[in-house]
């Protein structure tokens, strides 16, 4: 009693009211947290969150005056103060008898949805699964996940209220598709309301929060273990930090892979901004930069483990790079900046050395050409613009080359034969 009374937790200057005024709330306190705080004492019929200059005050309205009196009396005599997220909350009667503008968070349509995942294995639903589910209705800007007394929850931010409403109407009360969940995860359903937030704050990319509008946001240290490797998630898989830059390693290089070949392969999934090729550990690797993380994710999932050429030749192994913006100083046959309207003319220099050393956040591609000493396939890649060139096909898809399978194929200029090709970003050989 004495420890509580020494704190300015209550003010008795106001007469009893069904509406209680709460102070010292944690930042961005939600309606659900306020309802949970008042639930033991009665029915909370209305709330008003994020009030005051610091947005750390709120009002809750009980159905009956006695319920509000019971809550005030309980905490006035308890050795444990009212708390939300571990912060002591100060309560007092409000000078109003009801909350004006009778709108709860759930009544106000907005672009951010509050999603409660229900089910015994709700906490095993990853942020990537949530992104797949909600992306079906439009571009998802940000997602944050957290655990509250109401359960495992997420805030999902769309561009506008119309898109959020479409997602809410379609998904509220529905179960997450079974094929998106791991075999060990039971059925999980979604309970969706509107949030009072309009723009979520995401400081790090992690397994708990994601900003899909900012590919340059740093990865949270908690997502990487003490050895510097990516941490392992609850499903036993690596939680590899996503990036807009892919690192492609090429195995079984029976045929040469040029920069133009790589551009054709990766541009099938979106605009490629830059490519840099280099030799490392006796093999050929390349960094491919997209404008955003999501395009890189799609390309990685589609191309990982597939081969550029028929017959299992030039197999791609793709991971996310720690780089976010490649620095291409000159355009040549080993590096290209496709965003430069007037690229500099390459000057003869020494072969490219391993560029991986240095600042891990930026790759500096050296100038000069470095020709691969690889066997050229009989049906080599024919450059666009010449006879028999492989340009863009129908539907805007790029074409990938296959080694020649018949000696009767018509030969193009320079003795090269136009290759058979695969058209589109679907399954490769």
Tab-separated table of C-alpha atoms in Angstrom:
chain	number	residue	atom	x	y	z
A	1	UNK	CA	0.000	0.000	0.000
A	2	UNK	CA	2.680	2.479	1.011
A	3	UNK	CA	4.789	1.797	-2.076
A	4	UNK	CA	1.809	2.394	-4.316
A	5	UNK	CA	0.526	5.515	-2.606
A	6	UNK	CA	3.960	7.118	-2.941
A	7	UNK	CA	3.576	7.021	-6.721
A	8	UNK	CA	1.365	9.493	-8.593
A	9	UNK	CA	-0.636	6.612	-10.020
A	10	UNK	CA	-4.092	7.971	-9.155
A	11	UNK	CA	-5.754	11.346	-9.008
A	12	UNK	CA	-8.885	11.643	-6.897
A	13	UNK	CA	-9.923	15.146	-7.924
A	14	UNK	CA	-12.383	13.807	-10.527
A	15	UNK	CA	-15.689	12.173	-9.582
A	16	UNK	CA	-16.217	8.536	-10.651
A	17	UNK	CA	-16.886	7.991	-14.349
A	18	UNK	CA	-17.325	5.054	-16.706
A	19	UNK	CA	-14.389	6.515	-18.642
A	20	UNK	CA	-10.865	6.102	-17.269
A	21	UNK	CA	-7.862	8.156	-18.312
A	22	UNK	CA	-4.597	6.172	-18.677
A	23	UNK	CA	-1.139	7.762	-18.748
A	24	UNK	CA	2.442	6.617	-19.277
A	25	UNK	CA	1.471	3.986	-21.829
A	26	UNK	CA	4.133	2.438	-24.079
A	27	UNK	CA	4.581	3.864	-27.557
A	28	UNK	CA	1.914	2.853	-30.082
A	29	UNK	CA	-0.247	1.092	-27.521
A	30	UNK	CA	-3.068	-0.780	-29.261
A	31	UNK	CA	-6.776	-1.042	-28.579
A	32	UNK	CA	-6.344	-4.755	-27.896
A	33	UNK	CA	-3.864	-4.028	-25.103
A	34	UNK	CA	-6.298	-1.579	-23.461
A	35	UNK	CA	-9.180	-4.051	-23.700
A	36	UNK	CA	-7.018	-6.767	-22.125
A	37	UNK	CA	-6.086	-4.435	-19.266
A	38	UNK	CA	-9.729	-3.698	-18.448
A	39	UNK	CA	-11.180	-7.133	-19.175
A	40	UNK	CA	-10.832	-8.537	-15.596
A	41	UNK	CA	-13.084	-5.770	-14.282
A	42	UNK	CA	-15.852	-5.657	-16.861
A	43	UNK	CA	-16.759	-5.013	-20.468
A	44	UNK	CA	-14.801	-2.321	-22.281
A	45	UNK	CA	-17.204	-0.810	-24.810
A	46	UNK	CA	-14.970	1.870	-26.279
A	47	UNK	CA	-11.358	3.039	-26.377
A	48	UNK	CA	-9.344	5.959	-27.650
A	49	UNK	CA	-5.641	5.274	-28.207
A	50	UNK	CA	-2.485	7.307	-28.748
A	51	UNK	CA	-3.740	10.542	-27.201
A	52	UNK	CA	-1.484	13.452	-26.249
A	53	UNK	CA	1.638	15.002	-27.694
A	54	UNK	CA	3.680	11.893	-26.901
A	55	UNK	CA	0.870	9.517	-27.919
A	56	UNK	CA	1.257	7.723	-24.585
A	57	UNK	CA	-2.202	8.361	-23.156
A	58	UNK	CA	-5.566	6.717	-23.746
A	59	UNK	CA	-9.174	6.456	-22.584
A	60	UNK	CA	-11.209	3.337	-21.926
A	61	UNK	CA	-14.959	3.296	-21.360
A	62	UNK	CA	-16.652	0.547	-19.357
A	63	UNK	CA	-20.198	-0.637	-19.870
A	64	UNK	CA	-21.081	0.160	-16.249
A	65	UNK	CA	-19.837	2.740	-13.742
A	66	UNK	CA	-19.245	0.090	-11.065
A	67	UNK	CA	-16.804	-1.705	-13.373
A	68	UNK	CA	-14.666	1.423	-13.701
A	69	UNK	CA	-14.798	1.964	-9.905
A	70	UNK	CA	-13.751	-1.654	-9.369
A	71	UNK	CA	-10.662	-1.212	-11.577
A	72	UNK	CA	-9.581	1.995	-9.845
A	73	UNK	CA	-10.186	0.475	-6.391
A	74	UNK	CA	-8.269	-2.687	-7.193
A	75	UNK	CA	-5.090	-0.977	-8.329
A	76	UNK	CA	-5.328	1.595	-5.527
A	77	UNK	CA	-5.091	-1.239	-2.978
A	78	UNK	CA	-2.776	-3.580	-4.905
A	79	UNK	CA	0.953	-3.821	-4.380
A	80	UNK	CA	1.285	-4.408	-8.127
A	81	UNK	CA	0.512	-1.385	-10.331
A	82	UNK	CA	-1.307	-1.638	-13.642
A	83	UNK	CA	1.173	-2.454	-16.379
A	84	UNK	CA	1.285	-2.659	-20.170
A	85	UNK	CA	4.395	-4.205	-21.727
A	86	UNK	CA	6.111	-3.916	-18.356
A	87	UNK	CA	5.485	-0.164	-18.002
A	88	UNK	CA	3.553	1.150	-15.031
A	89	UNK	CA	0.324	2.780	-16.186
A	90	UNK	CA	-1.264	5.598	-14.191
A	91	UNK	CA	-5.057	5.623	-13.977
A	92	UNK	CA	-7.648	8.181	-12.993
A	93	UNK	CA	-11.292	8.928	-13.620
A	94	UNK	CA	-11.896	11.001	-16.708
A	95	UNK	CA	-13.856	14.240	-16.606
A	96	UNK	CA	-16.041	12.875	-19.410
A	97	UNK	CA	-18.851	10.350	-18.991
A	98	UNK	CA	-18.410	8.801	-22.400
A	99	UNK	CA	-15.875	8.801	-25.193
A	100	UNK	CA	-16.974	11.285	-27.822
A	101	UNK	CA	-16.610	10.463	-31.501
A	102	UNK	CA	-17.709	6.952	-30.681
A	103	UNK	CA	-15.263	5.217	-32.977
A	104	UNK	CA	-13.140	2.278	-32.023
A	105	UNK	CA	-10.066	1.293	-33.982
A	106	UNK	CA	-11.989	-1.511	-35.639
A	107	UNK	CA	-14.576	0.979	-36.956
A	108	UNK	CA	-12.063	3.273	-38.670
A	109	UNK	CA	-11.027	2.054	-42.094
A	110	UNK	CA	-7.290	2.399	-42.673
A	111	UNK	CA	-4.379	1.114	-44.729
A	112	UNK	CA	-2.889	-0.929	-41.851
A	113	UNK	CA	-4.449	-4.179	-40.661
A	114	UNK	CA	-4.071	-5.752	-37.217
A	115	UNK	CA	-3.896	-9.500	-37.754
A	116	UNK	CA	-4.238	-12.034	-34.950
A	117	UNK	CA	-3.008	-15.513	-35.887
A	118	UNK	CA	-5.021	-18.104	-34.002
A	119	UNK	CA	-4.021	-21.726	-33.489
A	120	UNK	CA	-1.757	-23.866	-31.331
A	121	UNK	CA	1.175	-23.289	-33.700
A	122	UNK	CA	0.436	-19.633	-34.474
A	123	UNK	CA	3.933	-18.517	-33.422
A	124	UNK	CA	5.468	-20.785	-36.062
A	125	UNK	CA	3.817	-18.844	-38.902
A	126	UNK	CA	6.698	-16.907	-40.448
A	127	UNK	CA	6.618	-13.340	-41.670
A	128	UNK	CA	7.295	-14.666	-45.179
A	129	UNK	CA	4.105	-16.745	-45.082
A	130	UNK	CA	2.127	-13.683	-43.993
A	131	UNK	CA	3.672	-11.701	-46.829
A	132	UNK	CA	2.632	-14.328	-49.371
A	133	UNK	CA	-0.928	-14.386	-48.043
A	134	UNK	CA	-1.487	-10.627	-48.020
A	135	UNK	CA	0.478	-9.858	-51.200
A	136	UNK	CA	-2.294	-11.557	-53.152
A	137	UNK	CA	-4.339	-8.373	-52.703
A	138	UNK	CA	-1.725	-5.726	-53.462
A	139	UNK	CA	1.730	-4.449	-52.636
A	140	UNK	CA	2.580	-4.904	-48.964
A	141	UNK	CA	4.763	-2.062	-47.699
A	142	UNK	CA	5.674	-3.328	-44.232
A	143	UNK	CA	4.954	-6.118	-41.753
A	144	UNK	CA	5.746	-6.277	-38.056
A	145	UNK	CA	4.967	-9.233	-35.806
A	146	UNK	CA	4.738	-9.339	-32.015
A	147	UNK	CA	3.252	-11.290	-29.121
A	148	UNK	CA	0.534	-9.793	-26.917
A	149	UNK	CA	-1.946	-11.068	-24.378
A	150	UNK	CA	-4.330	-11.499	-27.301
A	151	UNK	CA	-1.829	-13.901	-28.902
A	152	UNK	CA	0.568	-13.792	-31.827
A	153	UNK	CA	-0.216	-10.709	-33.924
A	154	UNK	CA	1.015	-8.783	-36.935
A	155	UNK	CA	0.546	-5.329	-38.425
A	156	UNK	CA	0.330	-5.365	-42.218
A	157	UNK	CA	0.628	-2.068	-44.092
A	158	UNK	CA	-0.815	-1.584	-47.583
A	159	UNK	CA	-0.610	1.404	-49.910
A	160	UNK	CA	-4.176	2.505	-49.288
A	161	UNK	CA	-7.315	1.692	-47.323
A	162	UNK	CA	-9.052	0.181	-50.353
A	163	UNK	CA	-6.416	-2.535	-50.723
A	164	UNK	CA	-6.443	-3.206	-46.986
A	165	UNK	CA	-10.238	-3.493	-47.009
A	166	UNK	CA	-10.152	-6.003	-49.865
A	167	UNK	CA	-7.650	-8.135	-47.941
A	168	UNK	CA	-9.659	-7.882	-44.717
A	169	UNK	CA	-12.943	-8.894	-46.352
A	170	UNK	CA	-11.333	-11.861	-48.085
A	171	UNK	CA	-9.150	-13.177	-45.245
A	172	UNK	CA	-10.905	-12.376	-41.951
A	173	UNK	CA	-11.889	-15.659	-40.312
A	174	UNK	CA	-10.162	-17.757	-42.964
A	175	UNK	CA	-7.367	-20.290	-42.426
A	176	UNK	CA	-3.889	-19.924	-43.869
A	177	UNK	CA	-3.601	-22.304	-46.865
A	178	UNK	CA	-2.214	-25.631	-45.772
A	179	UNK	CA	0.439	-25.740	-48.500
A	180	UNK	CA	2.077	-22.562	-47.162
A	181	UNK	CA	2.737	-24.083	-43.742
A	182	UNK	CA	5.346	-26.617	-42.692
A	183	UNK	CA	4.121	-30.161	-42.147
A	184	UNK	CA	4.671	-29.839	-38.406
A	185	UNK	CA	2.507	-26.698	-38.141
A	186	UNK	CA	-1.184	-27.144	-37.399
A	187	UNK	CA	-4.070	-25.157	-38.829
A	188	UNK	CA	-3.904	-21.412	-38.206
A	189	UNK	CA	-6.684	-18.910	-38.840
A	190	UNK	CA	-6.694	-15.135	-39.187
A	191	UNK	CA	-8.677	-12.580	-37.215
A	192	UNK	CA	-8.356	-9.148	-38.826
A	193	UNK	CA	-9.328	-5.633	-37.748
A	194	UNK	CA	-8.186	-2.186	-38.810
A	195	UNK	CA	-5.280	-0.600	-36.955
A	196	UNK	CA	-5.033	3.047	-35.954
A	197	UNK	CA	-1.537	3.178	-37.456
A	198	UNK	CA	-0.954	4.605	-40.895
A	199	UNK	CA	2.809	4.152	-41.325
A	200	UNK	CA	4.739	1.472	-39.456
A	201	UNK	CA	8.277	2.100	-38.224
A	202	UNK	CA	10.702	-0.681	-39.167
A	203	UNK	CA	14.308	-0.074	-38.131
A	204	UNK	CA	15.757	-3.451	-39.161
A	205	UNK	CA	14.963	-6.280	-41.547
A	206	UNK	CA	14.492	-9.384	-39.421
A	207	UNK	CA	12.320	-12.446	-38.933
A	208	UNK	CA	9.943	-10.251	-36.888
A	209	UNK	CA	9.748	-7.118	-39.051
A	210	UNK	CA	10.164	-6.316	-42.710
A	211	UNK	CA	10.117	-3.137	-44.812
A	212	UNK	CA	9.571	-4.096	-48.452
A	213	UNK	CA	9.966	-0.478	-49.624
A	214	UNK	CA	13.544	-0.105	-48.400
A	215	UNK	CA	16.017	-2.743	-49.670
A	216	UNK	CA	18.907	-0.861	-48.037
A	217	UNK	CA	17.584	-1.235	-44.501
A	218	UNK	CA	20.188	-3.023	-42.339
A	219	UNK	CA	19.646	-6.558	-41.133
A	220	UNK	CA	19.005	-6.884	-37.413
A	221	UNK	CA	21.996	-8.323	-35.501
A	222	UNK	CA	19.585	-10.758	-33.853
A	223	UNK	CA	19.066	-12.417	-37.239
A	224	UNK	CA	22.746	-13.443	-37.334
A	225	UNK	CA	24.333	-15.789	-34.812
A	226	UNK	CA	27.668	-15.398	-32.992
A	227	UNK	CA	29.630	-17.091	-35.797
A	228	UNK	CA	28.460	-14.533	-38.325
A	229	UNK	CA	26.154	-17.033	-39.995
A	230	UNK	CA	22.454	-16.527	-40.544
A	231	UNK	CA	20.432	-17.802	-37.608
A	232	UNK	CA	18.225	-20.878	-37.856
A	233	UNK	CA	14.477	-20.475	-37.624
A	234	UNK	CA	11.919	-22.608	-35.823
A	235	UNK	CA	11.478	-24.755	-38.923
A	236	UNK	CA	15.182	-25.611	-38.987
A	237	UNK	CA	15.824	-23.591	-42.134
A	238	UNK	CA	18.303	-20.766	-42.390
A	239	UNK	CA	16.804	-17.327	-42.003
A	240	UNK	CA	18.890	-15.852	-44.788
A	241	UNK	CA	18.643	-12.056	-44.880
A	242	UNK	CA	17.076	-11.060	-48.184
A	243	UNK	CA	18.750	-8.507	-50.424
A	244	UNK	CA	18.220	-6.802	-53.759
A	245	UNK	CA	21.628	-8.128	-54.874
A	246	UNK	CA	22.100	-11.815	-55.703
A	247	UNK	CA	25.385	-13.730	-55.677
A	248	UNK	CA	25.336	-16.380	-58.413
A	249	UNK	CA	27.934	-19.157	-58.536
A	250	UNK	CA	28.158	-21.172	-61.765
A	251	UNK	CA	29.091	-24.858	-61.656
A	252	UNK	CA	29.961	-27.367	-64.396
A	253	UNK	CA	30.967	-24.657	-66.872
A	254	UNK	CA	31.397	-26.702	-70.018
A	255	UNK	CA	30.374	-23.632	-71.983
A	256	UNK	CA	31.265	-19.992	-71.497
A	257	UNK	CA	28.755	-17.804	-69.683
A	258	UNK	CA	28.957	-14.202	-70.781
A	259	UNK	CA	27.579	-11.105	-69.137
A	260	UNK	CA	24.887	-10.913	-71.823
A	261	UNK	CA	23.819	-14.474	-71.073
A	262	UNK	CA	23.418	-13.646	-67.392
A	263	UNK	CA	21.469	-10.517	-68.220
A	264	UNK	CA	19.039	-12.478	-70.401
A	265	UNK	CA	18.521	-15.075	-67.682
A	266	UNK	CA	17.975	-12.704	-64.765
A	267	UNK	CA	16.134	-9.947	-66.657
A	268	UNK	CA	13.254	-12.390	-67.193
A	269	UNK	CA	12.146	-11.617	-63.634
A	270	UNK	CA	12.527	-7.853	-63.583
A	271	UNK	CA	14.778	-4.964	-64.463
A	272	UNK	CA	18.431	-5.754	-63.843
A	273	UNK	CA	20.304	-2.624	-62.814
A	274	UNK	CA	23.895	-3.879	-62.641
A	275	UNK	CA	25.950	-7.035	-63.130
A	276	UNK	CA	29.549	-7.716	-62.124
A	277	UNK	CA	31.362	-10.974	-62.946
A	278	UNK	CA	34.558	-12.208	-61.302
A	279	UNK	CA	36.625	-15.332	-60.694
A	280	UNK	CA	36.660	-16.804	-57.202
A	281	UNK	CA	37.865	-20.150	-55.806
A	282	UNK	CA	38.567	-21.496	-59.278
A	283	UNK	CA	35.076	-20.742	-60.553
A	284	UNK	CA	33.020	-17.919	-61.976
A	285	UNK	CA	30.650	-15.859	-59.863
A	286	UNK	CA	28.481	-12.847	-60.539
A	287	UNK	CA	26.648	-10.177	-58.566
A	288	UNK	CA	23.267	-9.235	-60.014
A	289	UNK	CA	21.521	-6.138	-58.699
A	290	UNK	CA	17.762	-5.544	-58.920
A	291	UNK	CA	15.909	-2.395	-57.948
A	292	UNK	CA	14.102	-4.053	-55.042
A	293	UNK	CA	14.305	-7.045	-52.746
A	294	UNK	CA	11.100	-8.714	-53.898
A	295	UNK	CA	12.261	-9.044	-57.509
A	296	UNK	CA	15.502	-10.609	-56.290
A	297	UNK	CA	13.541	-13.042	-54.093
A	298	UNK	CA	11.419	-14.186	-57.047
A	299	UNK	CA	14.478	-14.628	-59.268
A	300	UNK	CA	16.358	-16.584	-56.604
A	301	UNK	CA	13.476	-18.954	-55.945
A	302	UNK	CA	12.968	-19.596	-59.661
A	303	UNK	CA	16.607	-20.035	-60.704
A	304	UNK	CA	18.300	-21.689	-57.722
A	305	UNK	CA	19.661	-25.112	-58.724
A	306	UNK	CA	18.675	-24.786	-62.394
A	307	UNK	CA	21.023	-24.873	-65.374
A	308	UNK	CA	21.506	-22.217	-68.026
A	309	UNK	CA	22.166	-24.792	-70.767
A	310	UNK	CA	20.489	-28.077	-71.596
A	311	UNK	CA	22.251	-31.187	-70.379
A	312	UNK	CA	22.973	-29.963	-66.842
A	313	UNK	CA	25.634	-27.473	-67.906
A	314	UNK	CA	26.356	-24.201	-66.078
A	315	UNK	CA	24.283	-24.871	-62.977
A	316	UNK	CA	23.300	-21.840	-60.881
A	317	UNK	CA	23.651	-21.663	-57.118
A	318	UNK	CA	22.217	-18.397	-55.822
A	319	UNK	CA	22.410	-16.718	-52.427
A	320	UNK	CA	21.657	-13.216	-51.203
A	321	UNK	CA	24.610	-10.852	-51.179
A	322	UNK	CA	25.504	-8.505	-48.337
A	323	UNK	CA	25.980	-5.766	-50.925
A	324	UNK	CA	23.133	-3.389	-51.684
A	325	UNK	CA	24.564	-1.160	-54.422
A	326	UNK	CA	27.277	-2.243	-56.852
A	327	UNK	CA	29.744	0.401	-58.010
A	328	UNK	CA	30.409	-0.149	-61.711
A	329	UNK	CA	33.149	2.197	-62.893
A	330	UNK	CA	33.188	1.108	-66.525
A	331	UNK	CA	31.033	-1.031	-68.815
A	332	UNK	CA	32.838	-3.972	-70.393
A	333	UNK	CA	32.416	-7.701	-70.876
A	334	UNK	CA	32.724	-8.343	-67.114
A	335	UNK	CA	30.719	-5.518	-65.579
A	336	UNK	CA	27.726	-3.489	-66.721
A	337	UNK	CA	25.613	-0.682	-65.308
A	338	UNK	CA	22.314	-0.762	-67.193
A	339	UNK	CA	21.122	2.427	-65.491
A	340	UNK	CA	23.812	4.599	-67.119
A	341	UNK	CA	22.503	6.390	-70.224
A	342	UNK	CA	26.016	7.102	-71.558
A	343	UNK	CA	28.401	4.437	-70.232
A	344	UNK	CA	32.133	5.217	-70.311
A	345	UNK	CA	34.248	3.531	-72.954
A	346	UNK	CA	36.332	0.723	-71.415
A	347	UNK	CA	40.090	1.166	-71.424
A	348	UNK	CA	42.481	-1.810	-71.739
A	349	UNK	CA	43.645	-2.858	-68.297
A	350	UNK	CA	44.852	-5.886	-66.434
A	351	UNK	CA	42.446	-8.800	-65.819
A	352	UNK	CA	39.936	-8.313	-63.067
A	353	UNK	CA	41.127	-9.422	-59.652
A	354	UNK	CA	38.966	-10.767	-56.878
A	355	UNK	CA	36.767	-7.757	-56.008
A	356	UNK	CA	35.219	-9.221	-52.921
A	357	UNK	CA	37.709	-7.690	-50.496
A	358	UNK	CA	36.971	-4.310	-49.031
A	359	UNK	CA	33.809	-2.608	-47.904
A	360	UNK	CA	31.169	-5.348	-47.496
A	361	UNK	CA	28.419	-2.876	-48.278
A	362	UNK	CA	29.675	-1.940	-51.726
A	363	UNK	CA	31.353	-3.865	-54.515
A	364	UNK	CA	33.811	-1.976	-56.750
A	365	UNK	CA	34.055	-3.638	-60.161
A	366	UNK	CA	37.418	-3.038	-61.786
A	367	UNK	CA	37.625	-1.835	-65.332
A	368	UNK	CA	39.114	-3.659	-68.260
A	369	UNK	CA	38.142	-6.874	-69.960
A	370	UNK	CA	38.846	-10.349	-68.740
A	371	UNK	CA	37.944	-13.011	-71.284
A	372	UNK	CA	36.951	-16.441	-69.988
A	373	UNK	CA	39.049	-19.329	-71.149
A	374	UNK	CA	36.110	-21.673	-71.453
A	375	UNK	CA	35.058	-23.943	-74.278
A	376	UNK	CA	32.523	-22.091	-76.415
A	377	UNK	CA	29.463	-24.231	-77.190
A	378	UNK	CA	29.073	-25.201	-80.816
A	379	UNK	CA	25.851	-23.220	-80.865
A	380	UNK	CA	27.291	-20.213	-79.011
A	381	UNK	CA	25.341	-17.219	-77.823
A	382	UNK	CA	24.607	-14.952	-80.773
A	383	UNK	CA	24.670	-11.274	-79.876
A	384	UNK	CA	21.452	-9.317	-80.391
A	385	UNK	CA	21.283	-7.310	-83.585
A	386	UNK	CA	22.955	-9.805	-85.877
A	387	UNK	CA	21.519	-12.509	-88.064
A	388	UNK	CA	20.009	-15.246	-85.940
A	389	UNK	CA	20.067	-13.156	-82.754
A	390	UNK	CA	18.024	-14.125	-79.715
A	391	UNK	CA	16.072	-10.989	-78.779
A	392	UNK	CA	12.947	-10.588	-76.691
A	393	UNK	CA	10.268	-13.071	-77.608
A	394	UNK	CA	6.522	-12.940	-77.367
A	395	UNK	CA	5.154	-11.910	-74.019
A	396	UNK	CA	8.295	-9.998	-73.118
A	397	UNK	CA	10.223	-13.058	-71.913
A	398	UNK	CA	13.949	-13.436	-72.418
A	399	UNK	CA	15.267	-16.655	-73.894
A	400	UNK	CA	17.929	-18.916	-72.464
A	401	UNK	CA	20.297	-20.891	-74.665
A	402	UNK	CA	20.539	-24.647	-75.050
A	403	UNK	CA	23.564	-26.458	-76.509
A	404	UNK	CA	23.045	-27.602	-80.105
A	405	UNK	CA	21.521	-31.028	-80.404
A	406	UNK	CA	21.555	-31.400	-84.147
A	407	UNK	CA	24.301	-30.834	-86.721
A	408	UNK	CA	21.659	-29.907	-89.261
A	409	UNK	CA	20.871	-26.574	-87.597
A	410	UNK	CA	21.273	-23.494	-89.748
A	411	UNK	CA	24.483	-21.619	-88.996
A	412	UNK	CA	24.494	-17.934	-88.309
A	413	UNK	CA	27.276	-15.419	-88.937
A	414	UNK	CA	30.770	-16.351	-87.884
A	415	UNK	CA	30.049	-20.066	-88.018
A	416	UNK	CA	27.833	-20.018	-84.857
A	417	UNK	CA	24.548	-21.831	-84.922
A	418	UNK	CA	21.414	-20.178	-83.526
A	419	UNK	CA	20.685	-22.026	-80.268
A	420	UNK	CA	17.547	-23.704	-79.186
A	421	UNK	CA	16.208	-21.710	-76.325
A	422	UNK	CA	13.921	-21.740	-73.373
A	423	UNK	CA	11.376	-18.938	-73.358
A	424	UNK	CA	10.342	-17.560	-70.015
A	425	UNK	CA	11.067	-17.592	-66.342
A	426	UNK	CA	9.391	-20.920	-65.587
A	427	UNK	CA	11.114	-24.222	-64.744
A	428	UNK	CA	14.493	-24.584	-66.353
A	429	UNK	CA	16.271	-27.826	-67.073
